Amino acid sequence: MDLDELRGALSEGALTTDPATVESYRRDWTQSEAAGMPLGVVRAGSADDVVATVRWAAARGVPVVPRGAGSGLSGGSCAVEGCIVLSLDRMRAIEIDVATRTAVVEPGAFNAEVKAAAAEQGLWYPPDPASFEICSIGGNIATNAGGLCCVKYGVTTDYVLGLDVVLADGTLVRLGGKRVKDVAGLSLLKLFVGSEGTLGIVTRAVLRLVPAQPPAATLVATFPTVEAAARAVVEVGRTLRPSMMELMDNASINAVEDYQAMGLDRAAGALLLCQSDAPGAARAQEIELIRAACESVGAKECFVTDDPAEGEMFAAARRAAFPAIERLGALMLEDVGVPVPQLPELLTGITAIAERHDVQIPTVAHAGDGNTHPIILYPRGDEAAKERAAEAFVEVMHLAIRLGGTITGEHGIGRLKRAALPDQLGPDVMALTHRIKDALDPQGILNPGAAF
Amino acid sequence: MDLDELRGALSEGALTTDPATVESYRRDWTQSEAAGMPLGVVRAGSADDVVATVRWAAARGVPVVPRGAGSGLSGGSCAVEGCIVLSLDRMRAIEIDVATRTAVVEPGAFNAEVKAAAAEQGLWYPPDPASFEICSIGGNIATNAGGLCCVKYGVTTDYVLGLDVVLADGTLVRLGGKRVKDVAGLSLLKLFVGSEGTLGIVTRAVLRLVPAQPPAATLVATFPTVEAAARAVVEVGRTLRPSMMELMDNASINAVEDYQAMGLDRAAGALLLCQSDAPGAARAQEIELIRAACESVGAKECFVTDDPAEGEMFAAARRAAFPAIERLGALMLEDVGVPVPQLPELLTGITAIAERHDVQIPTVAHAGDGNTHPIILYPRGDEAAKERAAEAFVEVMHLAIRLGGTITGEHGIGRLKRAALPDQLGPDVMALTHRIKDALDPQGILNPGAAF
């Protein structure tokens, strides 16, 4: 391939073929062994570099695998053989517009950086994946990322007002803008959100901000069983919208306590971590309603604090579950979701799957959304256990589908879950998906093998 | 055309060719003279009738114009020559699922009926077009309708969790469901919302409900000029999200007072109608912040009430602006939006356009969203004035585009604004739009001539 021609079309130093650098941009968090070897890595300095790369690739039928911070959990930015990895990690500008309450953001900016820039102006960008300190806005948009506060504040797509997108032929289109309402033409903007880099590459986003979140009060309730905790979630959801409603099961509680002692109840079957950020006295009222709901289904203990710092410590403990469990062995991370009333059945079903396949499946969940992260754990290097884990991984997805749910609530299909997607969507929706893909990327060069 | 074959494929009595009935289903609110003559009207009794109609039409290349309650303001459901009008007005089932906080709704159900059914269970469906008592959910989805509370609670697309859609070949696909988060596959669901019947026909929607809205306090502020009122909107938006922020200019105030006396200040240049539904004491605090913002830019008077019934009377007055002005002559209804800081410039520009073309343009606005409804008024039967009105109509759209805005915030492009769409979107986005349309409806039978 004439990489020199590509190099000449790009800004100085944007293209790298240095083997060590290429290797470091080849995989995302999944560290997939199936990742192919890229021809090179373009670290775009601007939208012009993205346009030039896609044009070059389109003319030659070369696959382009876009990449944000590489924190993806589904293999969506793992390289394919002979591709160009197009990294957006150098494009990190953030501009806050107070008057329109928007942030204009380049895709490589971290979620936490957008939050921080907004906070300086008394504003807030709500979506908060647990990885918010290390994940990029571009990746958040590619996966339509969720997080902890989404139970009240919605997901990434709810905050995207505008996108610049480079299409598969290198055309840059500008969709939406700093206007809150706009129904002129098809809702193309929303189609690109969650498309995992298969329809276009985002080079700039206009994000909606809201006034700063009021301080939150926190309730931690412990339950004898995961199922009781799940029933509490259903109860609470009947009457109010907490600003956080997270679940940790016994195994994840203990993994976190081993990792960094937080004083969580190691004997609890599960705990719920709930917050209310309702203003003024309504906050305490909501917390009391949550407490009553928890107690009505058999909570062992409820701890309440009005101190935001203490509440944030609990949220940090919840976010630590993933790194804490990661230390214990090799793992496969699930992201299945169900309608909230099916949460108890999903969680008991997961326990049964774990027993049947002789693997551990500690589980944390954005429980208020019905979105769970069962973490299938097996001893590193144990091939037989790995096989059992893989079987459990597939069974958990099918359980979610059977319960009217989804195989991915916020991480995306990536390359890990592609085989299971038709089971959820069915042949007609798959056909519709391919019709859109073919219309927008007839050569199939944009992130081939990802998403569908 | 072999209508007998269509009749045979449908439920008893679904197809009508009776001229009076056909005539009554031929146009929407616009009463467009350009409407064509349909072959017949299918009043579908179920999704099966929709599938049968589209299959029959697809086999023959017959256009299908879908239709909800016929309250559309952009001509999106006006018939084209030789089409089948596919009315969903008999499909009105509503089922509330308290446990998942969702409504499963057929497209012909009125927005107000969904609200009422939800309210019986202590739940709320927020989107509230001013026409909510006479518009259908199917039409709301087709246009991604907004309303008064959208400034805080978002628009229709934010509440659509699932859709059954009949595609252009008669395939029925089910997208999404009763799950809050789902990123499996492309965001097809959102693509159909706002597509004005050009990509598929919705036969069932799963809508997200939220706990009942807390009672709202209301502030009515009067201003010497529209521009001052618009500046107050910008001020308020810097720090908080009212649950309503509507603007009426002097002409619309007086039209409403003539229509049904409400005691509005006829001398005011404009008024803002703001509500806060923050819980408890926060409500009064927000209202005070709004008052301070209004006074800081020169409000003449602020009236505050904590009585929800009184607040609703003002909201009803605002909603009455449209029928009140409709009595005064023929009109062309605009729906342009701009980023909120451009609101003053948009409103002063509209005044200038009215003067230049010697027409009246009373204006109401969902001001908090930057979405305005200039109502271009001219004497019925005065052809010269109609011409001037049409020129003003186009100029207002171009003004909005120039200010970084949109030609339609919530009504849709329909058939009235199609010519102006390329000016807003540009050739590349138009080409992208057509690629999607061609992929999903290669024959172009679904609502041809609408939207783009």
JSON list of C-alpha atoms in Angstrom, two decimals, chain A residues 97-101 123 143-147 150-151 153 155 157-159 167 169 171-175 178-188 190-196 198-199 208 210-211 234 236-241 278-282 335 337-342 366 368-369 371 404-413 421 424-425 428-429 432-433 435-437 439-442 451-452, chain B residues 97-101 123 143-147 150-151 153 155 157-159 167 169 171-175 178-188 190-196 198-199 208 210-211 234 236-241 278-282 335 337-342 366 368-369 371 404-413 421 424-425 428-429 432-433 435-437 439-442 451-452:
[
{"chain": "A", "resi": 97, "resn": "ASP", "atom": "CA", "xyz": [-20.75, 28.01, 25.53]},
{"chain": "A", "resi": 98, "resn": "VAL", "atom": "CA", "xyz": [-22.56, 29.23, 28.62]},
{"chain": "A", "resi": 99, "resn": "ALA", "atom": "CA", "xyz": [-25.22, 31.14, 26.73]},
{"chain": "A", "resi": 100, "resn": "THR", "atom": "CA", "xyz": [-26.45, 28.08, 24.85]},
{"chain": "A", "resi": 101, "resn": "ARG", "atom": "CA", "xyz": [-25.46, 25.69, 27.65]},
{"chain": "A", "resi": 123, "resn": "LEU", "atom": "CA", "xyz": [-22.75, 23.48, 34.32]},
{"chain": "A", "resi": 143, "resn": "THR", "atom": "CA", "xyz": [-21.49, 3.29, 21.95]},
{"chain": "A", "resi": 144, "resn": "ASN", "atom": "CA", "xyz": [-24.25, 5.61, 23.19]},
{"chain": "A", "resi": 145, "resn": "ALA", "atom": "CA", "xyz": [-22.69, 5.19, 26.61]},
{"chain": "A", "resi": 146, "resn": "GLY", "atom": "CA", "xyz": [-24.67, 5.21, 29.81]},
{"chain": "A", "resi": 147, "resn": "GLY", "atom": "CA", "xyz": [-23.51, 5.29, 33.40]},
{"chain": "A", "resi": 150, "resn": "CYS", "atom": "CA", "xyz": [-28.58, 7.75, 33.60]},
{"chain": "A", "resi": 151, "resn": "VAL", "atom": "CA", "xyz": [-31.44, 6.29, 35.59]},
{"chain": "A", "resi": 153, "resn": "TYR", "atom": "CA", "xyz": [-30.69, 11.83, 33.46]},
{"chain": "A", "resi": 155, "resn": "VAL", "atom": "CA", "xyz": [-27.85, 8.40, 28.16]},
{"chain": "A", "resi": 157, "resn": "THR", "atom": "CA", "xyz": [-27.80, 10.29, 22.82]},
{"chain": "A", "resi": 158, "resn": "ASP", "atom": "CA", "xyz": [-30.04, 12.49, 24.95]},
{"chain": "A", "resi": 159, "resn": "TYR", "atom": "CA", "xyz": [-27.21, 15.03, 25.17]},
{"chain": "A", "resi": 167, "resn": "LEU", "atom": "CA", "xyz": [-18.74, 9.60, 5.94]},
{"chain": "A", "resi": 169, "resn": "ASP", "atom": "CA", "xyz": [-16.38, 8.48, 1.10]},
{"chain": "A", "resi": 171, "resn": "THR", "atom": "CA", "xyz": [-17.40, 13.74, 2.94]},
{"chain": "A", "resi": 172, "resn": "LEU", "atom": "CA", "xyz": [-17.71, 15.74, 6.14]},
{"chain": "A", "resi": 173, "resn": "VAL", "atom": "CA", "xyz": [-21.31, 16.49, 7.08]},
{"chain": "A", "resi": 174, "resn": "ARG", "atom": "CA", "xyz": [-22.50, 18.76, 9.86]},
{"chain": "A", "resi": 175, "resn": "LEU", "atom": "CA", "xyz": [-25.67, 17.57, 11.59]},
{"chain": "A", "resi": 178, "resn": "LYS", "atom": "CA", "xyz": [-26.57, 24.52, 19.20]},
{"chain": "A", "resi": 179, "resn": "ARG", "atom": "CA", "xyz": [-30.34, 24.36, 18.98]},
{"chain": "A", "resi": 180, "resn": "VAL", "atom": "CA", "xyz": [-32.40, 22.36, 21.41]},
{"chain": "A", "resi": 181, "resn": "LYS", "atom": "CA", "xyz": [-35.22, 21.40, 19.06]},
{"chain": "A", "resi": 182, "resn": "ASP", "atom": "CA", "xyz": [-34.84, 20.66, 15.38]},
{"chain": "A", "resi": 183, "resn": "VAL", "atom": "CA", "xyz": [-36.98, 18.31, 13.30]},
{"chain": "A", "resi": 184, "resn": "ALA", "atom": "CA", "xyz": [-35.86, 19.45, 9.85]},
{"chain": "A", "resi": 185, "resn": "GLY", "atom": "CA", "xyz": [-35.15, 16.33, 7.84]},
{"chain": "A", "resi": 186, "resn": "LEU", "atom": "CA", "xyz": [-34.45, 12.81, 9.06]},
{"chain": "A", "resi": 187, "resn": "SER", "atom": "CA", "xyz": [-33.03, 12.26, 12.49]},
{"chain": "A", "resi": 188, "resn": "LEU", "atom": "CA", "xyz": [-29.59, 11.41, 11.08]},
{"chain": "A", "resi": 190, "resn": "LYS", "atom": "CA", "xyz": [-29.30, 10.01, 16.35]},
{"chain": "A", "resi": 191, "resn": "LEU", "atom": "CA", "xyz": [-28.50, 7.32, 13.79]},
{"chain": "A", "resi": 192, "resn": "PHE", "atom": "CA", "xyz": [-24.77, 7.98, 14.17]},
{"chain": "A", "resi": 193, "resn": "VAL", "atom": "CA", "xyz": [-24.92, 7.86, 17.96]},
{"chain": "A", "resi": 194, "resn": "GLY", "atom": "CA", "xyz": [-24.34, 4.24, 18.93]},
{"chain": "A", "resi": 195, "resn": "SER", "atom": "CA", "xyz": [-23.23, 3.17, 15.46]},
{"chain": "A", "resi": 196, "resn": "GLU", "atom": "CA", "xyz": [-19.80, 2.14, 16.75]},
{"chain": "A", "resi": 198, "resn": "THR", "atom": "CA", "xyz": [-19.58, 1.72, 11.25]},
{"chain": "A", "resi": 199, "resn": "LEU", "atom": "CA", "xyz": [-21.43, 4.57, 9.53]},
{"chain": "A", "resi": 208, "resn": "ARG", "atom": "CA", "xyz": [-26.13, 19.71, 25.75]},
{"chain": "A", "resi": 210, "resn": "VAL", "atom": "CA", "xyz": [-27.54, 21.33, 32.20]},
{"chain": "A", "resi": 211, "resn": "PRO", "atom": "CA", "xyz": [-27.23, 23.41, 35.36]},
{"chain": "A", "resi": 234, "resn": "VAL", "atom": "CA", "xyz": [-38.86, -2.50, 41.16]},
{"chain": "A", "resi": 236, "resn": "VAL", "atom": "CA", "xyz": [-38.72, 2.23, 44.16]},
{"chain": "A", "resi": 237, "resn": "GLY", "atom": "CA", "xyz": [-39.23, 2.66, 40.43]},
{"chain": "A", "resi": 238, "resn": "ARG", "atom": "CA", "xyz": [-42.97, 2.69, 40.89]},
{"chain": "A", "resi": 239, "resn": "THR", "atom": "CA", "xyz": [-43.00, 6.11, 42.45]},
{"chain": "A", "resi": 240, "resn": "LEU", "atom": "CA", "xyz": [-39.79, 8.02, 41.93]},
{"chain": "A", "resi": 241, "resn": "ARG", "atom": "CA", "xyz": [-36.64, 8.50, 39.94]},
{"chain": "A", "resi": 278, "resn": "ALA", "atom": "CA", "xyz": [-33.96, 16.44, 44.51]},
{"chain": "A", "resi": 279, "resn": "PRO", "atom": "CA", "xyz": [-33.67, 20.02, 45.70]},
{"chain": "A", "resi": 280, "resn": "GLY", "atom": "CA", "xyz": [-34.16, 21.08, 49.31]},
{"chain": "A", "resi": 281, "resn": "ALA", "atom": "CA", "xyz": [-36.38, 19.11, 51.61]},
{"chain": "A", "resi": 282, "resn": "ALA", "atom": "CA", "xyz": [-37.58, 16.88, 48.77]},
{"chain": "A", "resi": 335, "resn": "ASP", "atom": "CA", "xyz": [-23.72, -5.75, 29.83]},
{"chain": "A", "resi": 337, "resn": "GLY", "atom": "CA", "xyz": [-30.35, -5.40, 30.38]},
{"chain": "A", "resi": 338, "resn": "VAL", "atom": "CA", "xyz": [-33.97, -6.29, 30.95]},
{"chain": "A", "resi": 339, "resn": "PRO", "atom": "CA", "xyz": [-37.19, -4.43, 31.74]},
{"chain": "A", "resi": 340, "resn": "VAL", "atom": "CA", "xyz": [-36.87, -3.54, 35.41]},
{"chain": "A", "resi": 341, "resn": "PRO", "atom": "CA", "xyz": [-39.55, -6.00, 36.66]},
{"chain": "A", "resi": 342, "resn": "GLN", "atom": "CA", "xyz": [-37.52, -8.84, 35.11]},
{"chain": "A", "resi": 366, "resn": "HIS", "atom": "CA", "xyz": [-27.20, 0.06, 37.01]},
{"chain": "A", "resi": 368, "resn": "GLY", "atom": "CA", "xyz": [-32.63, 1.31, 38.19]},
{"chain": "A", "resi": 369, "resn": "ASP", "atom": "CA", "xyz": [-32.25, 0.93, 34.41]},
{"chain": "A", "resi": 371, "resn": "ASN", "atom": "CA", "xyz": [-28.84, -2.84, 33.09]},
{"chain": "A", "resi": 404, "resn": "GLY", "atom": "CA", "xyz": [-37.43, -9.20, 26.77]},
{"chain": "A", "resi": 405, "resn": "GLY", "atom": "CA", "xyz": [-34.07, -7.56, 27.28]},
{"chain": "A", "resi": 406, "resn": "THR", "atom": "CA", "xyz": [-30.92, -6.67, 25.43]},
{"chain": "A", "resi": 407, "resn": "ILE", "atom": "CA", "xyz": [-27.46, -8.17, 25.13]},
{"chain": "A", "resi": 408, "resn": "THR", "atom": "CA", "xyz": [-25.90, -4.75, 25.59]},
{"chain": "A", "resi": 409, "resn": "GLY", "atom": "CA", "xyz": [-27.25, -1.78, 27.50]},
{"chain": "A", "resi": 410, "resn": "GLU", "atom": "CA", "xyz": [-24.32, 0.59, 27.11]},
{"chain": "A", "resi": 411, "resn": "HIS", "atom": "CA", "xyz": [-21.05, -1.04, 26.03]},
{"chain": "A", "resi": 412, "resn": "GLY", "atom": "CA", "xyz": [-21.98, -1.81, 22.46]},
{"chain": "A", "resi": 413, "resn": "ILE", "atom": "CA", "xyz": [-21.86, -5.00, 20.42]},
{"chain": "A", "resi": 421, "resn": "LEU", "atom": "CA", "xyz": [-27.05, -9.87, 17.79]},
{"chain": "A", "resi": 424, "resn": "GLN", "atom": "CA", "xyz": [-31.93, -10.39, 19.71]},
{"chain": "A", "resi": 425, "resn": "LEU", "atom": "CA", "xyz": [-32.93, -8.43, 16.62]},
{"chain": "A", "resi": 428, "resn": "ASP", "atom": "CA", "xyz": [-35.88, -8.53, 9.51]},
{"chain": "A", "resi": 429, "resn": "VAL", "atom": "CA", "xyz": [-34.18, -5.96, 11.72]},
{"chain": "A", "resi": 432, "resn": "LEU", "atom": "CA", "xyz": [-32.82, -3.37, 7.76]},
{"chain": "A", "resi": 433, "resn": "THR", "atom": "CA", "xyz": [-29.52, -2.72, 9.52]},
{"chain": "A", "resi": 435, "resn": "ARG", "atom": "CA", "xyz": [-29.58, -1.91, 4.16]},
{"chain": "A", "resi": 436, "resn": "ILE", "atom": "CA", "xyz": [-28.57, 1.21, 6.06]},
{"chain": "A", "resi": 437, "resn": "LYS", "atom": "CA", "xyz": [-24.97, 0.13, 6.32]},
{"chain": "A", "resi": 439, "resn": "ALA", "atom": "CA", "xyz": [-26.36, 2.72, 1.75]},
{"chain": "A", "resi": 440, "resn": "LEU", "atom": "CA", "xyz": [-23.84, 4.66, 3.83]},
{"chain": "A", "resi": 441, "resn": "ASP", "atom": "CA", "xyz": [-20.74, 2.52, 3.43]},
{"chain": "A", "resi": 442, "resn": "PRO", "atom": "CA", "xyz": [-21.15, 0.42, 0.29]},
{"chain": "A", "resi": 451, "resn": "ALA", "atom": "CA", "xyz": [-21.48, -3.93, 15.74]},
{"chain": "A", "resi": 452, "resn": "PHE", "atom": "CA", "xyz": [-23.26, -6.19, 13.23]},
{"chain": "B", "resi": 97, "resn": "ASP", "atom": "CA", "xyz": [-47.58, -0.94, 32.49]},
{"chain": "B", "resi": 98, "resn": "VAL", "atom": "CA", "xyz": [-46.90, 0.47, 35.93]},
{"chain": "B", "resi": 99, "resn": "ALA", "atom": "CA", "xyz": [-44.05, -1.90, 36.73]},
{"chain": "B", "resi": 100, "resn": "THR", "atom": "CA", "xyz": [-41.97, -0.78, 33.74]},
{"chain": "B", "resi": 101, "resn": "ARG", "atom": "CA", "xyz": [-43.43, 2.73, 33.75]},
{"chain": "B", "resi": 123, "resn": "LEU", "atom": "CA", "xyz": [-47.70, 8.51, 35.98]},
{"chain": "B", "resi": 143, "resn": "THR", "atom": "CA", "xyz": [-42.93, 14.75, 13.63]},
{"chain": "B", "resi": 144, "resn": "ASN", "atom": "CA", "xyz": [-40.94, 14.22, 16.84]},
{"chain": "B", "resi": 145, "resn": "ALA", "atom": "CA", "xyz": [-43.38, 16.66, 18.41]},
{"chain": "B", "resi": 146, "resn": "GLY", "atom": "CA", "xyz": [-42.43, 19.03, 21.18]},
{"chain": "B", "resi": 147, "resn": "GLY", "atom": "CA", "xyz": [-44.58, 21.24, 23.34]},
{"chain": "B", "resi": 150, "resn": "CYS", "atom": "CA", "xyz": [-40.14, 20.18, 26.60]},
{"chain": "B", "resi": 151, "resn": "VAL", "atom": "CA", "xyz": [-37.84, 22.93, 27.80]},
{"chain": "B", "resi": 153, "resn": "TYR", "atom": "CA", "xyz": [-38.57, 17.37, 29.88]},
{"chain": "B", "resi": 155, "resn": "VAL", "atom": "CA", "xyz": [-39.32, 15.97, 23.13]},
{"chain": "B", "resi": 157, "resn": "THR", "atom": "CA", "xyz": [-38.02, 10.99, 20.77]},
{"chain": "B", "resi": 158, "resn": "ASP", "atom": "CA", "xyz": [-36.77, 11.08, 24.35]},
{"chain": "B", "resi": 159, "resn": "TYR", "atom": "CA", "xyz": [-39.83, 9.05, 25.39]},
{"chain": "B", "resi": 167, "resn": "LEU", "atom": "CA", "xyz": [-41.61, -0.95, 6.22]},
{"chain": "B", "resi": 169, "resn": "ASP", "atom": "CA", "xyz": [-42.30, -3.68, 1.49]},
{"chain": "B", "resi": 171, "resn": "THR", "atom": "CA", "xyz": [-42.49, -6.15, 6.59]},
{"chain": "B", "resi": 172, "resn": "LEU", "atom": "CA", "xyz": [-43.36, -5.40, 10.19]},
{"chain": "B", "resi": 173, "resn": "VAL", "atom": "CA", "xyz": [-40.31, -4.90, 12.38]},
{"chain": "B", "resi": 174, "resn": "ARG", "atom": "CA", "xyz": [-40.25, -4.53, 16.13]},
{"chain": "B", "resi": 175, "resn": "LEU", "atom": "CA", "xyz": [-37.61, -2.13, 17.44]},
{"chain": "B", "resi": 178, "resn": "LYS", "atom": "CA", "xyz": [-39.80, -1.97, 27.54]},
{"chain": "B", "resi": 179, "resn": "ARG", "atom": "CA", "xyz": [-36.14, -1.56, 28.38]},
{"chain": "B", "resi": 180, "resn": "VAL", "atom": "CA", "xyz": [-34.66, 1.77, 29.28]},
{"chain": "B", "resi": 181, "resn": "LYS", "atom": "CA", "xyz": [-31.19, 1.21, 27.85]},
{"chain": "B", "resi": 182, "resn": "ASP", "atom": "CA", "xyz": [-30.38, -0.76, 24.74]},
{"chain": "B", "resi": 183, "resn": "VAL", "atom": "CA", "xyz": [-27.47, -0.22, 22.37]},
{"chain": "B", "resi": 184, "resn": "ALA", "atom": "CA", "xyz": [-27.67, -3.50, 20.47]},
{"chain": "B", "resi": 185, "resn": "GLY", "atom": "CA", "xyz": [-27.38, -2.66, 16.79]},
{"chain": "B", "resi": 186, "resn": "LEU", "atom": "CA", "xyz": [-27.97, 0.63, 15.06]},
{"chain": "B", "resi": 187, "resn": "SER", "atom": "CA", "xyz": [-30.27, 3.21, 16.60]},
{"chain": "B", "resi": 188, "resn": "LEU", "atom": "CA", "xyz": [-33.02, 2.46, 14.09]},
{"chain": "B", "resi": 190, "resn": "LYS", "atom": "CA", "xyz": [-34.64, 7.01, 16.63]},
{"chain": "B", "resi": 191, "resn": "LEU", "atom": "CA", "xyz": [-34.36, 7.15, 12.84]},
{"chain": "B", "resi": 192, "resn": "PHE", "atom": "CA", "xyz": [-38.08, 6.48, 12.47]},
{"chain": "B", "resi": 193, "resn": "VAL", "atom": "CA", "xyz": [-39.04, 9.15, 15.00]},
{"chain": "B", "resi": 194, "resn": "GLY", "atom": "CA", "xyz": [-39.44, 12.37, 13.06]},
{"chain": "B", "resi": 195, "resn": "SER", "atom": "CA", "xyz": [-39.36, 10.67, 9.65]},
{"chain": "B", "resi": 196, "resn": "GLU", "atom": "CA", "xyz": [-42.88, 11.89, 8.82]},
{"chain": "B", "resi": 198, "resn": "THR", "atom": "CA", "xyz": [-41.42, 8.47, 4.74]},
{"chain": "B", "resi": 199, "resn": "LEU", "atom": "CA", "xyz": [-39.51, 5.45, 6.05]},
{"chain": "B", "resi": 208, "resn": "ARG", "atom": "CA", "xyz": [-41.57, 5.90, 28.62]},
{"chain": "B", "resi": 210, "resn": "VAL", "atom": "CA", "xyz": [-42.28, 9.22, 34.50]},
{"chain": "B", "resi": 211, "resn": "PRO", "atom": "CA", "xyz": [-43.74, 9.79, 37.96]},
{"chain": "B", "resi": 234, "resn": "VAL", "atom": "CA", "xyz": [-31.46, 34.01, 27.82]},
{"chain": "B", "resi": 236, "resn": "VAL", "atom": "CA", "xyz": [-33.00, 32.56, 33.01]},
{"chain": "B", "resi": 237, "resn": "GLY", "atom": "CA", "xyz": [-31.46, 29.78, 30.93]},
{"chain": "B", "resi": 238, "resn": "ARG", "atom": "CA", "xyz": [-28.03, 30.52, 32.33]},
{"chain": "B", "resi": 239, "resn": "THR", "atom": "CA", "xyz": [-28.85, 29.08, 35.72]},
{"chain": "B", "resi": 240, "resn": "LEU", "atom": "CA", "xyz": [-31.97, 26.97, 35.72]},
{"chain": "B", "resi": 241, "resn": "ARG", "atom": "CA", "xyz": [-34.44, 24.89, 33.78]},
{"chain": "B", "resi": 278, "resn": "ALA", "atom": "CA", "xyz": [-39.24, 21.86, 41.44]},
{"chain": "B", "resi": 279, "resn": "PRO", "atom": "CA", "xyz": [-40.28, 19.99, 44.57]},
{"chain": "B", "resi": 280, "resn": "GLY", "atom": "CA", "xyz": [-40.99, 21.70, 47.88]},
{"chain": "B", "resi": 281, "resn": "ALA", "atom": "CA", "xyz": [-39.34, 24.95, 48.76]},
{"chain": "B", "resi": 282, "resn": "ALA", "atom": "CA", "xyz": [-37.13, 24.81, 45.67]},
{"chain": "B", "resi": 335, "resn": "ASP", "atom": "CA", "xyz": [-42.09, 26.91, 13.54]},
{"chain": "B", "resi": 337, "resn": "GLY", "atom": "CA", "xyz": [-36.00, 27.83, 16.07]},
{"chain": "B", "resi": 338, "resn": "VAL", "atom": "CA", "xyz": [-32.63, 29.27, 16.92]},
{"chain": "B", "resi": 339, "resn": "PRO", "atom": "CA", "xyz": [-30.02, 28.82, 19.64]},
{"chain": "B", "resi": 340, "resn": "VAL", "atom": "CA", "xyz": [-31.50, 30.61, 22.65]},
{"chain": "B", "resi": 341, "resn": "PRO", "atom": "CA", "xyz": [-29.04, 33.57, 22.61]},
{"chain": "B", "resi": 342, "resn": "GLN", "atom": "CA", "xyz": [-30.19, 34.36, 19.07]},
{"chain": "B", "resi": 366, "resn": "HIS", "atom": "CA", "xyz": [-41.59, 27.94, 23.32]},
{"chain": "B", "resi": 368, "resn": "GLY", "atom": "CA", "xyz": [-36.92, 28.44, 26.56]},
{"chain": "B", "resi": 369, "resn": "ASP", "atom": "CA", "xyz": [-36.10, 26.14, 23.64]},
{"chain": "B", "resi": 371, "resn": "ASN", "atom": "CA", "xyz": [-38.52, 27.60, 19.20]},
{"chain": "B", "resi": 404, "resn": "GLY", "atom": "CA", "xyz": [-27.79, 29.01, 13.15]},
{"chain": "B", "resi": 405, "resn": "GLY", "atom": "CA", "xyz": [-31.31, 27.74, 13.60]},
{"chain": "B", "resi": 406, "resn": "THR", "atom": "CA", "xyz": [-33.86, 25.48, 12.03]},
{"chain": "B", "resi": 407, "resn": "ILE", "atom": "CA", "xyz": [-36.88, 25.96, 9.79]},
{"chain": "B", "resi": 408, "resn": "THR", "atom": "CA", "xyz": [-38.89, 23.59, 11.97]},
{"chain": "B", "resi": 409, "resn": "GLY", "atom": "CA", "xyz": [-38.52, 22.86, 15.65]},
{"chain": "B", "resi": 410, "resn": "GLU", "atom": "CA", "xyz": [-41.46, 20.53, 16.14]},
{"chain": "B", "resi": 411, "resn": "HIS", "atom": "CA", "xyz": [-44.05, 20.62, 13.35]},
{"chain": "B", "resi": 412, "resn": "GLY", "atom": "CA", "xyz": [-42.02, 18.88, 10.68]},
{"chain": "B", "resi": 413, "resn": "ILE", "atom": "CA", "xyz": [-41.17, 19.80, 7.11]},
{"chain": "B", "resi": 421, "resn": "LEU", "atom": "CA", "xyz": [-34.91, 22.21, 3.56]},
{"chain": "B", "resi": 424, "resn": "GLN", "atom": "CA", "xyz": [-30.79, 24.46, 5.93]},
{"chain": "B", "resi": 425, "resn": "LEU", "atom": "CA", "xyz": [-29.16, 21.07, 5.46]},
{"chain": "B", "resi": 428, "resn": "ASP", "atom": "CA", "xyz": [-24.26, 16.69, 1.41]},
{"chain": "B", "resi": 429, "resn": "VAL", "atom": "CA", "xyz": [-26.82, 16.11, 4.15]},
{"chain": "B", "resi": 432, "resn": "LEU", "atom": "CA", "xyz": [-27.24, 11.38, 2.81]},
{"chain": "B", "resi": 433, "resn": "THR", "atom": "CA", "xyz": [-30.97, 11.73, 3.48]},
{"chain": "B", "resi": 435, "resn": "ARG", "atom": "CA", "xyz": [-29.44, 7.51, 0.41]},
{"chain": "B", "resi": 436, "resn": "ILE", "atom": "CA", "xyz": [-31.32, 6.41, 3.52]},
{"chain": "B", "resi": 437, "resn": "LYS", "atom": "CA", "xyz": [-34.70, 6.93, 1.90]},
{"chain": "B", "resi": 439, "resn": "ALA", "atom": "CA", "xyz": [-32.35, 2.14, 0.96]},
{"chain": "B", "resi": 440, "resn": "LEU", "atom": "CA", "xyz": [-35.57, 1.83, 2.93]},
{"chain": "B", "resi": 441, "resn": "ASP", "atom": "CA", "xyz": [-38.14, 2.76, 0.32]},
{"chain": "B", "resi": 442, "resn": "PRO", "atom": "CA", "xyz": [-36.59, 2.22, -3.10]},
{"chain": "B", "resi": 451, "resn": "ALA", "atom": "CA", "xyz": [-40.29, 15.82, 4.53]},
{"chain": "B", "resi": 452, "resn": "PHE", "atom": "CA", "xyz": [-37.58, 15.98, 1.84]}
]
